[in-house]
Every structure is written in structure tokens, then in C-alpha cells.
XYZ file of C-alpha atoms in Angstrom:
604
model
C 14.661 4.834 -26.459
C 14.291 1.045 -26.502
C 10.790 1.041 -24.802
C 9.594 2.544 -28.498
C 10.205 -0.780 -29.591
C 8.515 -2.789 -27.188
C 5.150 -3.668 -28.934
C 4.070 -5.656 -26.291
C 4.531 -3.505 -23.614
C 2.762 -0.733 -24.909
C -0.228 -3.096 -26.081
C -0.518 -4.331 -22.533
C -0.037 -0.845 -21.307
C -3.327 0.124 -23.312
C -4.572 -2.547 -22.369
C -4.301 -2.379 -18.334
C -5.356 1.360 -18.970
C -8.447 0.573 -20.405
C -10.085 -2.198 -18.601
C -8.945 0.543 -15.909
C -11.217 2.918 -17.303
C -13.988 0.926 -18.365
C -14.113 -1.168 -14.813
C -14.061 2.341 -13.149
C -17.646 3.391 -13.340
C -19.243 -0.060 -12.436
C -16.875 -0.369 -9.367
C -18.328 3.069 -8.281
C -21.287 2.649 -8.961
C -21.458 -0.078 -6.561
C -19.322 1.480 -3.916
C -22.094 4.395 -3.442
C -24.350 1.904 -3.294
C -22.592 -0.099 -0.544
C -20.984 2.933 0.965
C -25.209 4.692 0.994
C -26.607 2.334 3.531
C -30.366 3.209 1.921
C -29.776 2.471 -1.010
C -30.272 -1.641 -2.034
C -27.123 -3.808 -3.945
C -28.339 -6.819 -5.417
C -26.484 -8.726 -2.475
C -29.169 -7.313 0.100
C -31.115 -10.377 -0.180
C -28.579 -12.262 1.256
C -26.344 -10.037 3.254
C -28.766 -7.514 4.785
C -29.879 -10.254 6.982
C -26.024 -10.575 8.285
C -25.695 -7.336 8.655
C -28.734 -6.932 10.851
C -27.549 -9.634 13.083
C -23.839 -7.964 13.270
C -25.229 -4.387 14.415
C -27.636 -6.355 16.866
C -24.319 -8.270 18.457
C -22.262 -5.624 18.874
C -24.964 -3.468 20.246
C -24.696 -0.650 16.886
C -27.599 1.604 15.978
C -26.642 1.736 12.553
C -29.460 5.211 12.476
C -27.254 7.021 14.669
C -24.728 8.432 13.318
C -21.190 10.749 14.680
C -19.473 13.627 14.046
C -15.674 13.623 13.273
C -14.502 13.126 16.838
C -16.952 10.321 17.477
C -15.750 8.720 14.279
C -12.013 9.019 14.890
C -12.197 8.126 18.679
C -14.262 4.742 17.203
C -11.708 3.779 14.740
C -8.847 4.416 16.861
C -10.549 2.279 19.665
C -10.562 -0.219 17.202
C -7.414 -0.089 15.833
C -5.961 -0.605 19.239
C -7.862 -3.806 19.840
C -7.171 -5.155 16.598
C -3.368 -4.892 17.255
C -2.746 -6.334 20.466
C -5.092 -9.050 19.256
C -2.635 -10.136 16.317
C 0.683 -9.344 18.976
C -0.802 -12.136 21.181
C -1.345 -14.583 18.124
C 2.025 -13.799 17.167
C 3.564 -14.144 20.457
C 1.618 -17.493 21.175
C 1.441 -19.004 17.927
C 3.321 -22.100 19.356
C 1.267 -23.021 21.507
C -1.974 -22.110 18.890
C -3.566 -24.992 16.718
C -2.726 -24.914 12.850
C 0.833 -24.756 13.365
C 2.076 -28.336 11.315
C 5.625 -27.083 11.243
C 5.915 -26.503 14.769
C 7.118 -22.774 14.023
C 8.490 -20.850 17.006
C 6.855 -17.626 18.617
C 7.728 -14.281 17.069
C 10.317 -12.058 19.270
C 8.704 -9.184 20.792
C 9.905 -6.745 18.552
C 9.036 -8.735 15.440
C 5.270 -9.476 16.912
C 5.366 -5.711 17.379
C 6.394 -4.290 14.236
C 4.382 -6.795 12.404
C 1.304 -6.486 14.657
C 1.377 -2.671 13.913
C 2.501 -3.309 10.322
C -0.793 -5.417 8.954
C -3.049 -3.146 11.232
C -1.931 0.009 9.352
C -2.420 -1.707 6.302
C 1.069 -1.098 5.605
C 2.114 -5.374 5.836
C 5.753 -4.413 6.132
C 7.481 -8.053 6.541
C 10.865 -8.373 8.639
C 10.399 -12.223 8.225
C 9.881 -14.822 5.796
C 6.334 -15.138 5.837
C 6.590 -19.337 4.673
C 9.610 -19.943 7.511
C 8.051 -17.963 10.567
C 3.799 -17.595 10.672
C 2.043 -20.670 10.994
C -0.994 -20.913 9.385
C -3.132 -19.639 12.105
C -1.036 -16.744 12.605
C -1.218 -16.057 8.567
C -5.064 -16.942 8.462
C -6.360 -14.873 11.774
C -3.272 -12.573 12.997
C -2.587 -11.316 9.400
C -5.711 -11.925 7.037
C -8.318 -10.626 9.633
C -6.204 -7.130 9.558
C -5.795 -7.415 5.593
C -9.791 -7.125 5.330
C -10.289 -4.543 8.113
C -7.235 -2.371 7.879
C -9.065 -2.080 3.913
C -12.097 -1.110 5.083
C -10.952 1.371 7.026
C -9.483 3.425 4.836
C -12.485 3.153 2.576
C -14.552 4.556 5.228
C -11.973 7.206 5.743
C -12.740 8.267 2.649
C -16.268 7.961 2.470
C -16.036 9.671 5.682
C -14.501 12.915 3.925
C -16.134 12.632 0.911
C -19.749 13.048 2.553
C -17.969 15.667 4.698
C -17.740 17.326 1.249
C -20.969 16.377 0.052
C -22.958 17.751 3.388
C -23.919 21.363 4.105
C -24.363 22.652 7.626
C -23.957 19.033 8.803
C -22.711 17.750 12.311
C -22.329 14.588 11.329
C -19.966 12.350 8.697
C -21.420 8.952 8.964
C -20.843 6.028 11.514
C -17.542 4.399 10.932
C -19.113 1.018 12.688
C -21.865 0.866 9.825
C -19.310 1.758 7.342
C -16.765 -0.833 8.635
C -19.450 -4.296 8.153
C -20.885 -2.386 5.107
C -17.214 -2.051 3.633
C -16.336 -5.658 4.702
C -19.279 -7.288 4.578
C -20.715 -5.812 0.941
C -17.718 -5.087 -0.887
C -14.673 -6.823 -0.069
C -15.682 -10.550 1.109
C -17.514 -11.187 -2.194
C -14.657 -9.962 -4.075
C -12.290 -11.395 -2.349
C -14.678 -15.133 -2.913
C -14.408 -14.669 -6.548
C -11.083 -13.620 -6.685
C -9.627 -16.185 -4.819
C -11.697 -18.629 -6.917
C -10.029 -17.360 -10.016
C -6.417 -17.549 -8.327
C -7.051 -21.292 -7.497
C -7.865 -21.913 -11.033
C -4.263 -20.406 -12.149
C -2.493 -22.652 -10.028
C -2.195 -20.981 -6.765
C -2.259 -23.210 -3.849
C -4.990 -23.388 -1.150
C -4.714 -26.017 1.214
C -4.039 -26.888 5.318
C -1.059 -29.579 4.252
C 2.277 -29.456 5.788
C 5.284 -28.292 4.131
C 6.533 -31.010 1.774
C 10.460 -31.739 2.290
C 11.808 -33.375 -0.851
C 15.202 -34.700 -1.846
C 16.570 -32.704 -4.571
C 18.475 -34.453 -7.588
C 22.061 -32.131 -7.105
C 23.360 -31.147 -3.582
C 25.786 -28.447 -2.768
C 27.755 -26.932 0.280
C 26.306 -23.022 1.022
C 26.973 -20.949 3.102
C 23.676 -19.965 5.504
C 22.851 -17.386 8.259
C 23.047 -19.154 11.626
C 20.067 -19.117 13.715
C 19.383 -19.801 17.697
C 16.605 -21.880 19.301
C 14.244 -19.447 19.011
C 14.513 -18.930 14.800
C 16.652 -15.541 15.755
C 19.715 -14.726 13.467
C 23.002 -14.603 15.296
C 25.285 -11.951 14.524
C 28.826 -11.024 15.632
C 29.901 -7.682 17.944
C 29.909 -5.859 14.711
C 26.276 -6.782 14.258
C 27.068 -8.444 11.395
C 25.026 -12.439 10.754
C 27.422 -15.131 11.298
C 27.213 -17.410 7.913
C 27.636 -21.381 8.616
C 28.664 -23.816 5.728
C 25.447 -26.369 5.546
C 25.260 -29.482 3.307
C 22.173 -28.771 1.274
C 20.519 -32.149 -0.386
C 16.674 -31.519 0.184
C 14.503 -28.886 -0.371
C 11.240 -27.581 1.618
C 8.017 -26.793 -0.762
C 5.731 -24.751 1.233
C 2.312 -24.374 1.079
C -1.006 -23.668 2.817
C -4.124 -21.408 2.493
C -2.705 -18.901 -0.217
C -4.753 -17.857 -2.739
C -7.474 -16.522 -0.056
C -4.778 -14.114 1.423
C -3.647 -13.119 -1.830
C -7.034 -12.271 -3.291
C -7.255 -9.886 -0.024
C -3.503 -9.306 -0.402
C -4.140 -7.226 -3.469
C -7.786 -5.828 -3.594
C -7.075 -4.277 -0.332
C -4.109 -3.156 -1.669
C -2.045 -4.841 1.788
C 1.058 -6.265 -0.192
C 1.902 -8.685 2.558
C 2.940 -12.064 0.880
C 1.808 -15.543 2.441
C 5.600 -16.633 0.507
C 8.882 -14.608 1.194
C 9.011 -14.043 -2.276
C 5.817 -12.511 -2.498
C 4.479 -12.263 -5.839
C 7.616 -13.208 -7.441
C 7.034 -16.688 -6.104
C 5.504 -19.094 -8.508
C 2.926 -20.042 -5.756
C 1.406 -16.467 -4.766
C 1.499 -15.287 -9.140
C 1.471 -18.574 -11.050
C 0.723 -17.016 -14.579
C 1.531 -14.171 -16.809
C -3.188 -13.812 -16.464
C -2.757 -14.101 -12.966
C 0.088 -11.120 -12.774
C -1.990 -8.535 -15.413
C -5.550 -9.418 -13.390
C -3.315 -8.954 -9.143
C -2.122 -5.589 -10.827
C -5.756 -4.701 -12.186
C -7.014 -5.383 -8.356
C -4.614 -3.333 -7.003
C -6.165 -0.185 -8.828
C -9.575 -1.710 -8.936
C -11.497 -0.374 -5.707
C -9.267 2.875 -5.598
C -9.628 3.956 -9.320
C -14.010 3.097 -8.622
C -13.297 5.655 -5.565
C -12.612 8.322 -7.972
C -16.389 7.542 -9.404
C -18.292 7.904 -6.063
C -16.483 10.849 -5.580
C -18.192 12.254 -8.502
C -21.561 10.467 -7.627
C -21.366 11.881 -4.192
C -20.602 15.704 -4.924
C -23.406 16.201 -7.871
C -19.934 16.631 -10.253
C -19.499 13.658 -12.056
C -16.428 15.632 -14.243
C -14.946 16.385 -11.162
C -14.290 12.623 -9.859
C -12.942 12.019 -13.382
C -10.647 15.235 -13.453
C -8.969 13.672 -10.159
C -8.997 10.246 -12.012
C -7.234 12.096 -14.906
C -4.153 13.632 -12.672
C -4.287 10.125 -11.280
C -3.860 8.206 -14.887
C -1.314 10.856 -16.095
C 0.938 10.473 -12.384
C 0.931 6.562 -13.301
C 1.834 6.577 -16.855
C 4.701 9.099 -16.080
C 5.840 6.541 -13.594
C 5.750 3.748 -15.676
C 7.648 5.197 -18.889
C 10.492 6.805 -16.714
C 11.089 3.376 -14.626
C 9.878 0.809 -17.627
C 12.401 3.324 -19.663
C 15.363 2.751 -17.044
C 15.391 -0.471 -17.088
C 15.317 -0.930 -20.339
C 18.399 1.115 -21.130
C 20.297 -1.337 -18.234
C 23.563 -0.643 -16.626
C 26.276 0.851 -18.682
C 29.028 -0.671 -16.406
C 27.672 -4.076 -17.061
C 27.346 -2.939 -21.140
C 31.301 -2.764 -20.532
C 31.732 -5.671 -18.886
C 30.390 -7.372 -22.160
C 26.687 -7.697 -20.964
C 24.173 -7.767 -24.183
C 22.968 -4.014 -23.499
C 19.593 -5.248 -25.487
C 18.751 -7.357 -22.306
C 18.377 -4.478 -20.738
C 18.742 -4.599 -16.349
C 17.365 -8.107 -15.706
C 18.734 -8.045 -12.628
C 16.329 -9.133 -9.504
C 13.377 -9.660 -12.278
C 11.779 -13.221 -12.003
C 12.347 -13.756 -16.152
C 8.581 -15.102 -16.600
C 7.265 -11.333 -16.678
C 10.384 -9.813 -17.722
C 11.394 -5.723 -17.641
C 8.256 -4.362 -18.878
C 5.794 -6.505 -16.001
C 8.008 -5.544 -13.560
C 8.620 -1.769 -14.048
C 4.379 -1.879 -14.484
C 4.154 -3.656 -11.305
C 6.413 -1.972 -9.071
C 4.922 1.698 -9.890
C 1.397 0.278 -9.183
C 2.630 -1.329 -6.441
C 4.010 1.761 -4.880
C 1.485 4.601 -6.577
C -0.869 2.712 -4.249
C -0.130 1.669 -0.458
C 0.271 -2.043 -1.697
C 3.994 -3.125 -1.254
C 3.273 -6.727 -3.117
C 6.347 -7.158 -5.662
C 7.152 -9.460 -8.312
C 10.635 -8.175 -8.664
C 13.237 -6.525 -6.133
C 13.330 -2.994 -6.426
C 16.669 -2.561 -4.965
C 18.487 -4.151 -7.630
C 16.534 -1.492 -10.184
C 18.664 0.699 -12.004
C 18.910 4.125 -10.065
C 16.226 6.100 -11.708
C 14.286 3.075 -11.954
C 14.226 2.361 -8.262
C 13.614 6.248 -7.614
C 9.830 5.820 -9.641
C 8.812 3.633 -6.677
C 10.726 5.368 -3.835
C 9.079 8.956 -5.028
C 5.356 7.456 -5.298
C 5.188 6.651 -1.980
C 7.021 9.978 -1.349
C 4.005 12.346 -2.824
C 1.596 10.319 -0.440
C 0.668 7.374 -2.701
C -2.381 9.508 -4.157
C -1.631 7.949 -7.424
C -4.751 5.818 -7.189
C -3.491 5.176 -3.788
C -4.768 2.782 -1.239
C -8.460 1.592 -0.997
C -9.894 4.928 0.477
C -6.232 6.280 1.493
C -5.105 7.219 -1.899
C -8.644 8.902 -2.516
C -8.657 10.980 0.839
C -4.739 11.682 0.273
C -6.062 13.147 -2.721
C -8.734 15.215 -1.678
C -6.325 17.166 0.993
C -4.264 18.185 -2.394
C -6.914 19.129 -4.329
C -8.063 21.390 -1.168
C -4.261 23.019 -1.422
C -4.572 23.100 -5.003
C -8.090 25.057 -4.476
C -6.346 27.335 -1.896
C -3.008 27.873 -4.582
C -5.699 28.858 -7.148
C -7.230 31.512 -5.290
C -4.438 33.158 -3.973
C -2.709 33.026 -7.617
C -5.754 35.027 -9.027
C -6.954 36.966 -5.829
C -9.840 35.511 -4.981
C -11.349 33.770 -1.769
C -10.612 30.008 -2.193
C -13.684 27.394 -2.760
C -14.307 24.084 -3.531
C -17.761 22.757 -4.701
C -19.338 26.162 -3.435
C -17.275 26.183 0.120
C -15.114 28.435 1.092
C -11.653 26.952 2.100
C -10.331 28.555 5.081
C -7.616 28.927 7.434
C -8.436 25.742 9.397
C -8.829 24.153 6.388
C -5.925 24.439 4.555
C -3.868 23.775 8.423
C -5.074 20.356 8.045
C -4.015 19.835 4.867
C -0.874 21.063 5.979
C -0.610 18.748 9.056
C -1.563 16.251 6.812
C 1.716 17.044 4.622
C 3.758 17.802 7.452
C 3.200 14.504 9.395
C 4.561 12.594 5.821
C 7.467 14.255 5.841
C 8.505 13.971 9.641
C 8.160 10.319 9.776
C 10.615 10.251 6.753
C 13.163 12.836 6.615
C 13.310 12.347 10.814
C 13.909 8.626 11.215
C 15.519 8.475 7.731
C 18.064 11.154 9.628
C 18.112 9.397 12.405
C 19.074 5.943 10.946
C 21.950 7.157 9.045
C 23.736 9.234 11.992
C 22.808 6.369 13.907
C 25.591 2.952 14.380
C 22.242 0.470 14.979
C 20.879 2.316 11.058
C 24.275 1.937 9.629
C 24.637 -1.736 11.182
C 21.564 -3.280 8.544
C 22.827 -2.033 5.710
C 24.460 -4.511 2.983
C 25.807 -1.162 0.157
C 27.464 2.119 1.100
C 27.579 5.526 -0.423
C 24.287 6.150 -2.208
C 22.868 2.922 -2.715
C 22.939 2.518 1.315
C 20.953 5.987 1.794
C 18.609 4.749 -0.284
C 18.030 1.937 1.357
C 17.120 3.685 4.345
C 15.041 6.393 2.914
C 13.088 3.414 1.346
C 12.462 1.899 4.471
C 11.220 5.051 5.961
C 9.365 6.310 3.581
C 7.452 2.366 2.819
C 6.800 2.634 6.523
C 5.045 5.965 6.887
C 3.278 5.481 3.331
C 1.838 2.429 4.704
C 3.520 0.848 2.045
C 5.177 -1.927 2.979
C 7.422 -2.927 0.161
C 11.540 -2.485 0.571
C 15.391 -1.614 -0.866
C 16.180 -5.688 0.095
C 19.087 -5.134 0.462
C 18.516 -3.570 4.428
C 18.730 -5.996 7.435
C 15.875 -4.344 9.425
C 14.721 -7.639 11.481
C 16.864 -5.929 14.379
C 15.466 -3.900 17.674
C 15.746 -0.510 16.637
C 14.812 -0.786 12.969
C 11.568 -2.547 14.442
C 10.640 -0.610 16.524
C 11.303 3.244 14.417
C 9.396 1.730 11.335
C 6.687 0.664 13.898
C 6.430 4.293 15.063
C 6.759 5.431 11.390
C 3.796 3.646 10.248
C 1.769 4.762 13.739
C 2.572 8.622 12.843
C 2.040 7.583 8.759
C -1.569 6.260 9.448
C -2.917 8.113 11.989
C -1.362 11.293 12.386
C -3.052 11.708 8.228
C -6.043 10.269 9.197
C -6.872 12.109 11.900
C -6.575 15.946 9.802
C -8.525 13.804 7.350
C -11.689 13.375 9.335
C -11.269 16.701 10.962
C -11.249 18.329 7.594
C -14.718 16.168 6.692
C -16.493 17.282 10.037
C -14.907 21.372 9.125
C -15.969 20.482 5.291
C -19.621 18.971 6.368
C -20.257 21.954 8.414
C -20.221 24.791 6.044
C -23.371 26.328 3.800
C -22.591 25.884 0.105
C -23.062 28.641 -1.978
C -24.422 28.604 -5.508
C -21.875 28.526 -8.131
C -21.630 31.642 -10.278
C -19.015 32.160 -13.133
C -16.062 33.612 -10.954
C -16.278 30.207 -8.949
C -13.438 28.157 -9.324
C -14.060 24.910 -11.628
C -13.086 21.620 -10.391
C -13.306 19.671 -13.428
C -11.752 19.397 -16.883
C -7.973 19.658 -18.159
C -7.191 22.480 -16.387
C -7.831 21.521 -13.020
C -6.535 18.168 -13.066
C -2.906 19.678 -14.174
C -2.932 21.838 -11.630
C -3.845 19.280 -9.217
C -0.696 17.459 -10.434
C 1.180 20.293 -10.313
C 0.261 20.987 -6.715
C 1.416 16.784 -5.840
C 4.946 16.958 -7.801
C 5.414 20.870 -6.017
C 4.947 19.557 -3.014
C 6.948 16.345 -2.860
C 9.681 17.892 -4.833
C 10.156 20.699 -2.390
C 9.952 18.191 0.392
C 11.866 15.249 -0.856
C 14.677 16.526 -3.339
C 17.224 16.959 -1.442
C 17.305 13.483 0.390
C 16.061 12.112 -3.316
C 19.438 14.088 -4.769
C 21.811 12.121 -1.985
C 20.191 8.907 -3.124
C 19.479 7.357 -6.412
C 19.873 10.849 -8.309
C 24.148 10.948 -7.150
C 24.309 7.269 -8.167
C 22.455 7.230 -11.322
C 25.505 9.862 -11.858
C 27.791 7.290 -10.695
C 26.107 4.951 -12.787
C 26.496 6.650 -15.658
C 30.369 7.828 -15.019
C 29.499 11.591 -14.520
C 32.102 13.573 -12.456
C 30.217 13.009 -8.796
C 31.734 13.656 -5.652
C 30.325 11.971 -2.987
């Protein structure tokens, strides 16, 4: 294997998985500080004041707190208002200050998908996010969600992991205290910092207008054509009609970047102020500024894993489920950082230096090894940001990204997503264990039960029904089939990305799919609806079932939650359950055309 060979690589492996590790503990340590509303940071001074003033506003008594209804009811209330909030930006932005290119109004559709997209914290982007959001739109539409849709998954998870820590509770918090607290304590003087450091690399933050500059060589290309209203045209096929355009200047866009990207990432959002995303020189400047944007990806989930342990008494338990977490990533990276490597033997014949390995779609300042890192962490948590195109990956190195959103981006996950995703599998690993040896399931001196283990099972089901459904839907369908740019495999796969991005809340794609249409807009809308909130809501009903219970004292037949043992079956339980769910649309995908690939005798 070439990877063996790759010094670098593996020295910045080690090195991204330790600063990992040792960042972990101080990053929780703070978060059940933040997340424990009496217990003093050393921002009180400053911010308890604010946060006073916020509760007094909005008419919160941050002393009362609800049980899991009360708490899901509040967050889906706001939710609601938060999205038709950024539609009517979106649909108005014309006639909205901060808008120096005079951009046009997104289509209703577009406003919708996009509206739901950033408000799921999925940022799925049918547009070019430079050529299509003015800066208002980018600033208050997007941003505002990229901070709160974050903090509500964190207090999802805190949500369920006091649900855990509670005996013969009624109550799980108040997710209004825990929103400001998450937002206000946590990720604002992050994202200050952060976006300080980003400036210093380069990154642009400013209100100018776009620049349009004369460039040194024109050419003749051939370019979509576009209506009034910024919309592509397209034939009776459905195919976009392509106009020949004399191209002698070029457009440098720019605007308040580096304080969307330092949210873009921490909150693990992925939606890119540039097209490009963080392949664009703009939005990742520097080989620094790419390691530290895939540190803060990981940053806030990976500290999760801490307060778990804080929370529950058991600090070895929080890092058993880090451990099944670190040994899921690495797995991912050597398989898709191994692909790539290896390249495409039909381009090896073609006379293409097989020691370049598959450059293809890789911006060549990071190279194979940055990109293969990126796009698993990218996709083992619910970020979508990309510094390289995953649908011109090899096969098996486009499937790493497509199967960790698959198994519920647990892998670290999301901020507070990936951590709650977690916690349902390590209450079906629980209830696994016990039936395997006969015994009455428990976790941390509960008893898991029948109700219990149905919400874990919602939780699985509702994953796999906003996939497989509009995944089958698409390709039967002639408005699915009309997007799609490849056939055969490579086309499937493009779908099932799509699908499977949308209800992971991921928000990253296959390119190569034209989904900017009516019906693709509005199924991945629906997609990320059913992958948000049909898995939050058996996650807060498990934390007010969980919070209920007695806990008994442990005695040595109970079941241990910590060390080696537990965290393989833990991943055991996660690769069990995606495999038997997602094989067989995995094996008509980029399994049949890594055969292809490779010249094996396929039938397709």
C-alpha cells in the first residue's frame, strides 16, 4: 500500500489525533460548566449580566425547568420561527439593504430548501453561495441559523445526557436556558477568536463589492443560460441550455467571510460563504488554516464525549464512547486516504503516473492525504464543508463519506447530534448485551426497557426511511433521473448521496447531481425535516423515559460501560446496523463500480 509511504500523512495523522485527545478534556470541562447553569466559567463576569437581561426580554424563568414534551414542543416552536424568518430574507433580499451586487430574490423552492436546510443545521446549498445571497441574506438568513441550529443540538444532547444522569426525575432541563447558555457561553467566544485567527491567514472579512477585473487571456466558453430572475433555462428534456460567452474579465468576490466560516465549522454547519467552499482560496487560505477548520470540526463534539463522563459519575465511560469514536474515524480515513492513493487503474492505462495517485477534483495545495482526512471528518460529523469534490473520489473512496453519514454521523458527529446519535446505540448495544448473555438489560444502573429500546428503534428507522424512500423514489422517478450528469452506478450514487446528506443533516454532495430543480428541492427539504426531527424527537423522549427511572446500585453481574470491551461492541452494534440497513443500496452504488473500476466481470 502506498499510504505506508506517506510520512507526512501519517505524522499529521498523529498529529490531528492528538491535539484531539489532549483538547478533549478542557473542551469538556468547560461545556459542563456552561451546559450546569450553577456552576461559574470565568466568562460570568461579563456574560452573566447578558444573560440576565436575555431571560428578562423574552420573559424566561431560567429556575423553571420542563419535562421532555415541554422541551420538544419549545424547540420545535422555535425551529418554525427561525425558518420562515430566513424564507422571507431570502425571498426579499432585493429589496433588503447590504445587497451591493444587486442579487435577485431566491425562487420559492430554493428559499425553501435552503431556509429548511441552514435551520436543520444540515446547510445543503443548491446555489452558489458568492453569485446568489447578498450579504444580508449570508450574514442574518444563514449565519443567525449556523449559531442556533448548533446550539440546538448541543442542548439535545445535554438534554439526554441529564436524562441519563437523573433518577426519578420529571424534568430534563429548559431548552430556552440551554439555547443563550449554548450560544451565548460557548459558541460566540469561540467563534470571536476563531474568526480572529482566520483573518490573520488571509481570509477575507469585509462589506466591499465584488471586484470585476480584466483578466490578461480571454477565451470563448460555453455557459449555462440564465433568465431574469438568475434561474437556469433548460430544454423539454430538462436538460440546461449552454450559450457560447466571450469571457475577458473575471469577478473576485468577497465580503464578511471569515466570521461565517469560524461558525461554519465549530458548529459543524458546512455551508460555504464561496461556491467552492473550503476548496476556495478565500474560505481555507493555508495548509494551518485547513489542519486547525478540521480540528474545529471535531472540537466541541469530541469535548461532548467528556461531559458525558462528567455528567454520569463514569469518567471511563465518556472515554470508551470516545474510543469507538477514534477507532470509526481512523478506519475511515485509511480505507478512503488508501483509495485514493492507489488512483484509477483505467487512467494507469491510459499512461497516467499511477504514483500521483487520483488527483482528480483535489485543490493540489492539500493534496490526497488533506483531502481523504477532510472529507471523512467532514462527513463522520454533520458538517458537509469540503475542500475537495467527493464525487470525483475513486469508488471506495467516495463510499467512506457516503457510509458515515449512513451509520448516523455518530463518528464524533455533530455538536450535540453526533453525541445523542450515539447514546441511542450504546442503549441498543446495552439491550444486544443482555439478551446475548440472558440477563435484564441496564445502563448506568437502569434498566432498559421495551419503550426504551422502541425509541432507539424509531430513531434508526426514521434514518433509513428518509434514505432508502426518496433515494427509491428519485431513481424510478423521470424529474430524479432528469439531474443526473453519469449513469449506471456512478448516477445511483449520486442520488443516494443526496439523500442520505439530506437526512444526516449533512449537507455536503456527489457534484455531479443537478438538484436546483422543484422536486429535488422540495424531497431533500422533507428529507432533512424527517432527518432532524423525527431523531430528535425519540431522543428527548428517551431522556424524559431515562430521567424517570430509580438507579440501582451496581453489583458485579451489572453490565460495564467502560473499557475495550464495551467500546467494540458499541462499534460493532453502529457497523451491524448500517450494514444491514444500507448494503444493498451501498452494493448497487460505488461497491458494482469499484468492480467496474477495477475490470472485474460485473453485470450491471
Amino acid at each position: 500500500m502506498q499510504i505506508f509511504s506517506d510520512t507526512f500523512g501519517w505524522v499529521q495523522l498523529a498529529l490531528f489525533t492528538g491535539l484531539l485527545l489532549l483538547l478533549t478534556r478542557p473542551m469538556g470541562v468547560y461545556l459542563f460548566q456552561a451546559l450546569d447553569g450553577t456552576r461559574k466559567t470565568f466568562l460570568d463576569s461579563v456574560l452573566r449580566p447578558v444573560e440576565r437581561t436575555l431571560y428578562f426580554l423574552v420573559g424566561v424563568n431560567e429556575q423553571k425547568e420542563q419535562d421532555w414534551k415541554q422541551y420538544t414542543v419549545s424547540m420545535l416552536a422555535f425551529s418554525l420561527v427561525g425558518v420562515l424568518f430566513t424564507y422571507t430574507i431570502l425571498r426579499l433580499q432585493h429589496l433588503l439593504p447590504l445587497n451591493p451586487q444587486g442579487l435577485q430574490p431566491f425562487s420559492d423552492h430554493l428559499a425553501f430548501v435552503t431556509a429548511v436546510s441552514f435551520m436543520t443545521n444540515t446547510n445543503w446549498q443548491s446555489y452558489g453561495g458568492e453569485s446568489t445571497a447578498s450579504y444580508l441574506s449570508q450574514m442574518v438568513g444563514l449565519t443567525f441559523h449556523n449559531f442556533t441550529s448548533s446550539a440546538v443540538g448541543i442542548a439535545i444532547a445535554a438534554a439526554l445526557v441529564r436524562g441519563i444522569a437523573r433518577q426519578s426525575a420529571k424534568t430534563i432541563g429548559n431548552f430556552w436556558v440551554d439555547l443563550v447558555r449554548v450560544n451565548l457561553y460557548v459558541l460566540l467566544p469561540l467563534c470571536i477568536v476563531y474568526a480572529v485567527f482566520l483573518v490573520s491567514q488571509g481570509m477575507v472579512q469585509n462589506f466591499k463589492p465584488y471586484a470585476t477585473i480584466r483578466i490578461l487571456d480571454p477565451y470563448t466558453a460555453g455557459v449555462a443560460k440564465k433568465d431574469d430572475l438568475g434561474e437556469i433555462v433548460k430544454d423539454p428534456q430538462g436538460k440546461p441550455l449552454v450559450e457560447e460567452r466571450r469571457v475577458d474579465t473575471q469577478t473576485i468576490a468577497q465580503g464578511p467571510m471569515a466570521s461565517q466560516v469560524a461558525i461554519k465549522m465549530l458548529g459543524t454547519n458546512g455551508g460555504g460563504f464561496m461556491n467552492a467552499n473550503a476548496s476556495h482560496p478565500y474560505e481555507n487560505p493555508t495548509p494551518l488554516s485547513n489542519f486547525i477548520q478540521m480540528l474545529s470540526i471535531f472540537l466541541i463534539p469530541s469535548g461532548l464525549t467528556y461531559y458525558l463522563g462528567r455528567m454520569v459519575n463514569n469518567q471511563r465511560h465518556g472515554w470508551a464512547v470516545w474510543c469507538a469514536m477514534t477507532v470509526l474515524f481512523l478506519a475511515g480515513v485509511l480505507v478512503s486516504w488508501s483509495a485514493e492513493t492507489a488512483g484509477n487503474p483505467r487512467q494507469h492505462a491510459l499512461g497516467v503516473d499511477a504514483s500521483s495517485g487520483n488527483m482528480e477534483g483535489k485543490e493540489v495545495r492539500f493534496g490526497i492525504f488533506n483531502s481523504a482526512l477532510f472529507a471523512t471528518i467532514t462527513t463522520d460529523a454533520s458538517c458537509g464543508a469540503v475542500n475537495s469534490m467527493h464525487d470525483s473520489f475513486t469508488p471506495l473512496g467516495g463510499l467512506i463519506p457516503l457510509i458515515n453519514i449512513q451509520l448516523g454521523e455518530v463518528v464524533f458527529g455533530g455538536v450535540g447530534a453526533g453525541l445523542y446519535g450515539m447514546l441511542i446505540f450504546v442503549v441498543l448495544a446495552v439491550f444486544l448485551a443482555g439478551l446475548m448473555v440472558g440477563k435484564t438489560p441496564e445502563y448506568l444502573g437502569k434498566k432498559i426497557e421495551a419503550n426504551d429500546v422502541k425509541f432507539g428503534a424509531l430513531f434508526v428507522m426514521a434514518a433509513a426511511f428518509g434514505i432508502l424512500g426518496f433515494t427509491a423514489w428519485a431513481t424510478v422517478s423521470a424529474w430524479g433521473q432528469a439531474g443526473l450528469n453519469n449513469s449506471g452506478p456512478h448516477g445511483f450514487s449520486e442520488i443516494l448521496y443526496a439523500f442520505s446528506s439530506a437526512t444526516g443533516n449533512n449537507g455536503s454532495a456527489f457534484a455531479g447531481l443537478t438538484a436546483n430543480t422543484y422536486w429535488y428541492d422540495t424531497t431533500v427539504g422533507l428529507a432533512m425535516l424527517i432527518g432532524r426531527f423525527f431523531m430528535i424527537i425519540p431522543a428527548t423522549a428517551l431522556a424524559g423515559n431515562l430521567a424517570k427511572k430509580k438507579r440501582a446500585a451496581a453489583t458485579g453481574g451489572s453490565f460495564p460501560v467502560s473499557g475495550p470491551l464495551f467500546s467494540a461492541l458499541l462499534v460493532g452494534t453502529v457497523l451491524i446496523v448500517g450494514a444491514l440497513t444500507f448494503f444493498p443500496a451501498l452494493s448497487l452504488g460505488p461497491i458494482v463500480e469499484h468492480f467496474l473500476m477495477t475490470g472485474s466481470a460485473v453485470t450491471y
